[in-house]
mmCIF file of C-alpha atoms in Angstrom:
data_model
loop_
_atom_site.group_PDB
_atom_site.id
_atom_site.type_symbol
_atom_site.label_atom_id
_atom_site.label_comp_id
_atom_site.label_asym_id
_atom_site.label_seq_id
_atom_site.Cartn_x
_atom_site.Cartn_y
_atom_site.Cartn_z
ATOM 1 C CA LEU A 1 100.651 32.541 -24.156
ATOM 2 C CA SER A 2 100.238 28.986 -24.429
ATOM 3 C CA THR A 3 98.560 28.910 -21.041
ATOM 4 C CA ALA A 4 96.246 31.665 -22.143
ATOM 5 C CA ASP A 5 95.409 29.719 -25.286
ATOM 6 C CA GLU A 6 94.892 26.620 -23.252
ATOM 7 C CA LEU A 7 92.723 28.531 -20.835
ATOM 8 C CA ARG A 8 90.779 30.067 -23.684
ATOM 9 C CA GLN A 9 90.273 26.680 -25.229
ATOM 10 C CA HIS A 10 89.276 25.356 -21.852
ATOM 11 C CA VAL A 11 86.731 28.250 -21.438
ATOM 12 C CA PHE A 12 85.362 27.564 -24.942
ATOM 13 C CA ALA A 13 85.072 23.889 -24.102
ATOM 14 C CA LEU A 14 83.259 24.717 -20.870
ATOM 15 C CA GLU A 15 80.909 27.099 -22.721
ATOM 16 C CA ARG A 16 80.187 24.419 -25.315
ATOM 17 C CA GLU A 17 79.580 21.891 -22.590
ATOM 18 C CA LEU A 18 77.292 24.359 -20.765
ATOM 19 C CA PHE A 19 75.437 25.077 -24.017
ATOM 20 C CA ALA A 20 75.120 21.343 -24.704
ATOM 21 C CA ARG A 21 73.866 20.746 -21.154
ATOM 22 C CA ARG A 22 71.301 23.537 -21.483
ATOM 23 C CA GLN A 23 70.096 22.128 -24.782
ATOM 24 C CA SER A 24 70.049 18.647 -23.279
ATOM 25 C CA ASP A 25 68.094 19.927 -20.254
ATOM 26 C CA GLN A 26 65.637 21.799 -22.477
ATOM 27 C CA GLN A 27 65.203 18.757 -24.679
ATOM 28 C CA ARG A 28 64.785 16.511 -21.613
ATOM 29 C CA GLN A 29 62.203 18.956 -20.174
ATOM 30 C CA LYS A 30 60.350 19.017 -23.504
ATOM 31 C CA VAL A 31 60.350 15.208 -23.643
ATOM 32 C CA GLU A 32 59.168 15.015 -20.013
ATOM 33 C CA HIS A 33 56.478 17.626 -20.760
ATOM 34 C CA VAL A 34 55.311 15.647 -23.800
ATOM 35 C CA ARG A 35 55.362 12.427 -21.786
ATOM 36 C CA ARG A 36 53.438 14.100 -18.954
ATOM 37 C CA ILE A 37 50.822 15.410 -21.416
ATOM 38 C CA GLU A 38 50.563 11.962 -23.030
ATOM 39 C CA SER A 39 50.236 10.228 -19.656
ATOM 40 C CA GLU A 40 47.624 12.800 -18.542
ATOM 41 C CA ALA A 41 45.722 12.202 -21.781
ATOM 42 C CA LYS A 42 45.911 8.438 -21.206
ATOM 43 C CA LEU A 43 44.762 8.918 -17.615
ATOM 44 C CA MET A 44 41.847 11.054 -18.823
ATOM 45 C CA GLU A 45 40.893 8.365 -21.361
ATOM 46 C CA VAL A 46 41.094 5.676 -18.684
ATOM 47 C CA ASN A 47 39.156 7.907 -16.280
ATOM 48 C CA CYS A 48 36.412 8.511 -18.880
ATOM 49 C CA ALA A 49 36.255 4.788 -19.694
ATOM 50 C CA LEU A 50 36.011 3.930 -16.002
ATOM 51 C CA GLY A 51 33.335 6.622 -15.566
ATOM 52 C CA GLU A 52 31.284 5.080 -18.363
ATOM 53 C CA LYS A 53 31.745 1.602 -16.893
ATOM 54 C CA LEU A 54 30.703 2.942 -13.486
ATOM 55 C CA LYS A 55 27.571 4.535 -14.973
ATOM 56 C CA ALA A 56 26.704 1.302 -16.751
ATOM 57 C CA ALA A 57 27.327 -0.756 -13.608
ATOM 58 C CA THR A 58 25.244 1.687 -11.531
ATOM 59 C CA ALA A 59 22.377 1.491 -14.036
ATOM 60 C CA GLU A 60 22.560 -2.313 -13.995
ATOM 61 C CA ALA A 61 22.620 -2.336 -10.195
ATOM 62 C CA GLN A 62 19.588 -0.029 -10.026
ATOM 63 C CA GLN A 63 17.717 -2.182 -12.518
ATOM 64 C CA ALA A 64 18.625 -5.303 -10.560
ATOM 65 C CA GLU A 65 17.464 -3.613 -7.344
ATOM 66 C CA ARG A 66 14.123 -2.724 -8.965
ATOM 67 C CA LYS A 67 13.712 -6.319 -10.115
ATOM 68 C CA VAL A 68 14.579 -7.606 -6.652
ATOM 69 C CA ASN A 69 12.046 -5.233 -5.088
ATOM 70 C CA GLU A 70 9.387 -6.321 -7.583
ATOM 71 C CA MET A 71 10.140 -9.958 -6.850
ATOM 72 C CA ARG A 72 9.968 -9.306 -3.094
ATOM 73 C CA SER A 73 6.615 -7.601 -3.554
ATOM 74 C CA LYS A 74 5.294 -10.492 -5.649
ATOM 75 C CA LEU A 75 6.665 -12.963 -3.120
ATOM 76 C CA GLU A 76 4.948 -11.118 -0.274
ATOM 77 C CA GLU A 77 1.666 -11.049 -2.222
ATOM 78 C CA THR A 78 1.981 -14.765 -2.921
ATOM 79 C CA ARG A 79 2.692 -15.480 0.732
ATOM 80 C CA GLN A 80 -0.348 -13.432 1.738
ATOM 81 C CA GLN A 81 -2.517 -15.303 -0.763
ATOM 82 C CA ILE A 82 -1.194 -18.623 0.527
ATOM 83 C CA ASN A 83 -1.952 -17.563 4.119
ATOM 84 C CA ASP A 84 -5.455 -16.450 3.110
ATOM 85 C CA ARG A 85 -6.097 -19.735 1.316
ATOM 86 C CA HIS A 86 -4.737 -21.659 4.293
ATOM 87 C CA LYS A 87 -7.139 -19.800 6.586
ATOM 88 C CA GLU A 88 -10.021 -20.527 4.215
ATOM 89 C CA ILE A 89 -9.079 -24.214 4.108
ATOM 90 C CA THR A 90 -8.879 -24.328 7.895
ATOM 91 C CA LYS A 91 -12.325 -22.699 8.172
ATOM 92 C CA ILE A 92 -13.788 -25.106 5.643
ATOM 93 C CA LYS A 93 -12.270 -28.121 7.451
ATOM 94 C CA TYR A 94 -13.666 -26.825 10.727
ATOM 95 C CA GLN A 95 -17.083 -26.315 9.148
ATOM 96 C CA ILE A 96 -16.980 -29.778 7.618
ATOM 97 C CA GLU A 97 -16.042 -31.331 10.956
ATOM 98 C CA LEU A 98 -18.724 -29.411 12.840
ATOM 99 C CA GLY A 99 -21.106 -29.223 9.894
ATOM 100 C CA PRO A 100 -23.964 -31.445 11.065
ATOM 101 C CA THR A 101 -24.112 -30.076 14.616
ATOM 102 C CA VAL A 102 -23.639 -26.458 13.582
ATOM 103 C CA ALA A 103 -26.109 -26.738 10.727
ATOM 104 C CA ALA A 104 -28.801 -28.109 13.019
ATOM 105 C CA ALA A 105 -28.160 -25.429 15.646
ATOM 106 C CA ALA A 106 -28.079 -22.742 12.984
ATOM 107 C CA GLU A 107 -31.377 -23.962 11.535
ATOM 108 C CA VAL A 108 -33.031 -23.890 14.960
ATOM 109 C CA SER A 109 -31.628 -20.439 15.643
ATOM 110 C CA HIS A 110 -32.733 -19.252 12.216
ATOM 111 C CA ARG A 111 -36.260 -20.524 12.782
ATOM 112 C CA GLN A 112 -36.467 -18.917 16.210
ATOM 113 C CA GLN A 113 -35.222 -15.626 14.873
ATOM 114 C CA HIS A 114 -37.646 -15.764 11.948
ATOM 115 C CA ARG A 115 -40.500 -16.556 14.328
ATOM 116 C CA ALA A 116 -39.560 -13.674 16.619
ATOM 117 C CA GLN A 117 -39.437 -11.264 13.726
ATOM 118 C CA MET A 118 -42.752 -12.466 12.376
ATOM 119 C CA ARG A 119 -44.324 -12.060 15.833
ATOM 120 C CA SER A 120 -42.883 -8.560 16.034
ATOM 121 C CA ALA A 121 -44.269 -7.769 12.590
ATOM 122 C CA ALA A 122 -47.665 -9.122 13.602
ATOM 123 C CA ARG A 123 -47.661 -6.965 16.782
ATOM 124 C CA GLU A 124 -46.774 -3.900 14.717
ATOM 125 C CA ALA A 125 -49.521 -4.744 12.225
ATOM 126 C CA ALA A 126 -52.002 -5.071 15.072
ATOM 127 C CA MET A 127 -50.843 -1.734 16.524
ATOM 128 C CA LEU A 128 -51.165 -0.140 13.108
ATOM 129 C CA GLN A 129 -54.655 -1.509 12.679
ATOM 130 C CA MET A 130 -55.623 -0.315 16.130
ATOM 131 C CA THR A 131 -54.225 3.164 15.430
ATOM 132 C CA ARG A 132 -56.223 3.297 12.182
ATOM 133 C CA HIS A 133 -59.341 2.228 13.988
ATOM 134 C CA ARG A 134 -58.830 4.967 16.632
ATOM 135 C CA ALA A 135 -58.200 7.555 13.914
ATOM 136 C CA ASP A 136 -61.434 6.481 12.195
ATOM 137 C CA THR A 137 -63.288 6.643 15.507
ATOM 138 C CA LEU A 138 -61.954 10.162 16.144
ATOM 139 C CA CYS A 139 -62.991 11.190 12.630
ATOM 140 C CA ARG A 140 -66.525 10.104 13.384
ATOM 141 C CA CYS A 141 -66.542 12.096 16.569
ATOM 142 C CA LYS A 142 -67.609 15.665 16.238
ATOM 143 C CA GLY A 143 -64.649 18.091 16.130
ATOM 144 C CA GLY A 144 -61.951 15.389 16.077
ATOM 145 C CA ASP A 145 -60.922 15.853 12.429
ATOM 146 C CA ALA A 146 -57.693 17.767 13.195
ATOM 147 C CA THR A 147 -56.589 15.187 15.767
ATOM 148 C CA ALA A 148 -57.486 12.341 13.404
ATOM 149 C CA ASP A 149 -55.467 13.944 10.587
ATOM 150 C CA LEU A 150 -52.487 14.339 12.920
ATOM 151 C CA ILE A 151 -52.694 10.690 14.012
ATOM 152 C CA ASP A 152 -53.151 9.625 10.400
ATOM 153 C CA GLN A 153 -50.009 11.515 9.339
ATOM 154 C CA CYS A 154 -47.915 9.971 12.118
ATOM 155 C CA THR A 155 -49.146 6.437 11.448
ATOM 156 C CA PRO A 156 -47.194 4.462 8.817
ATOM 157 C CA LYS A 157 -49.148 3.246 5.825
ATOM 158 C CA LEU A 158 -50.001 -0.423 5.581
ATOM 159 C CA THR A 159 -48.210 -0.778 2.236
ATOM 160 C CA GLU A 160 -45.016 0.598 3.767
ATOM 161 C CA PHE A 161 -45.354 -1.820 6.637
ATOM 162 C CA ASN A 162 -45.894 -4.781 4.303
ATOM 163 C CA ALA A 163 -42.768 -3.802 2.335
ATOM 164 C CA TYR A 164 -40.825 -3.673 5.612
ATOM 165 C CA VAL A 165 -42.012 -7.159 6.563
ATOM 166 C CA GLU A 166 -41.018 -8.477 3.131
ATOM 167 C CA GLN A 167 -37.532 -7.016 3.575
ATOM 168 C CA ILE A 168 -37.192 -8.784 6.919
ATOM 169 C CA GLU A 169 -38.273 -12.078 5.368
ATOM 170 C CA ALA A 170 -35.806 -11.639 2.481
ATOM 171 C CA LYS A 171 -32.950 -11.012 4.934
ATOM 172 C CA MET A 172 -33.919 -14.069 6.863
ATOM 173 C CA LEU A 173 -33.839 -16.261 3.757
ATOM 174 C CA GLU A 174 -30.303 -15.148 2.879
#
């Protein structure tokens, strides 16, 4: 019997040890589960914080990019203005260097052109006067009224012609 008692005690000891191990395993699993949940929560917090930092950094980068683009645009405009001014300065220097010779040639050319236009205007005035005279002559002829009216309608009026000549002279003076 003593072996049976010893065996029984040994079985009870094994059952207690098994029970203790199960409880220990369950407790260890609960602790690991709690730790896992806590670490996941910490990871989520860190992830959210990093997401917010990323959004802020992205917004700053976009704003910086807009500013850089604006500055590039302003720089390009400034360069264009500088180039335009440089061209103007070059033209002015060229005009100053060639000023006396070009001015004299331009004056001669201007006078010749003005003279040619005035001669042309005088020829047109003479033609207009001649056309009026012919229309008057036809009016005096018997039965030429319809033809005279037709010629009169097609002929420009002297006031219109004078206004045209004045416009030419004004353009020439500019």
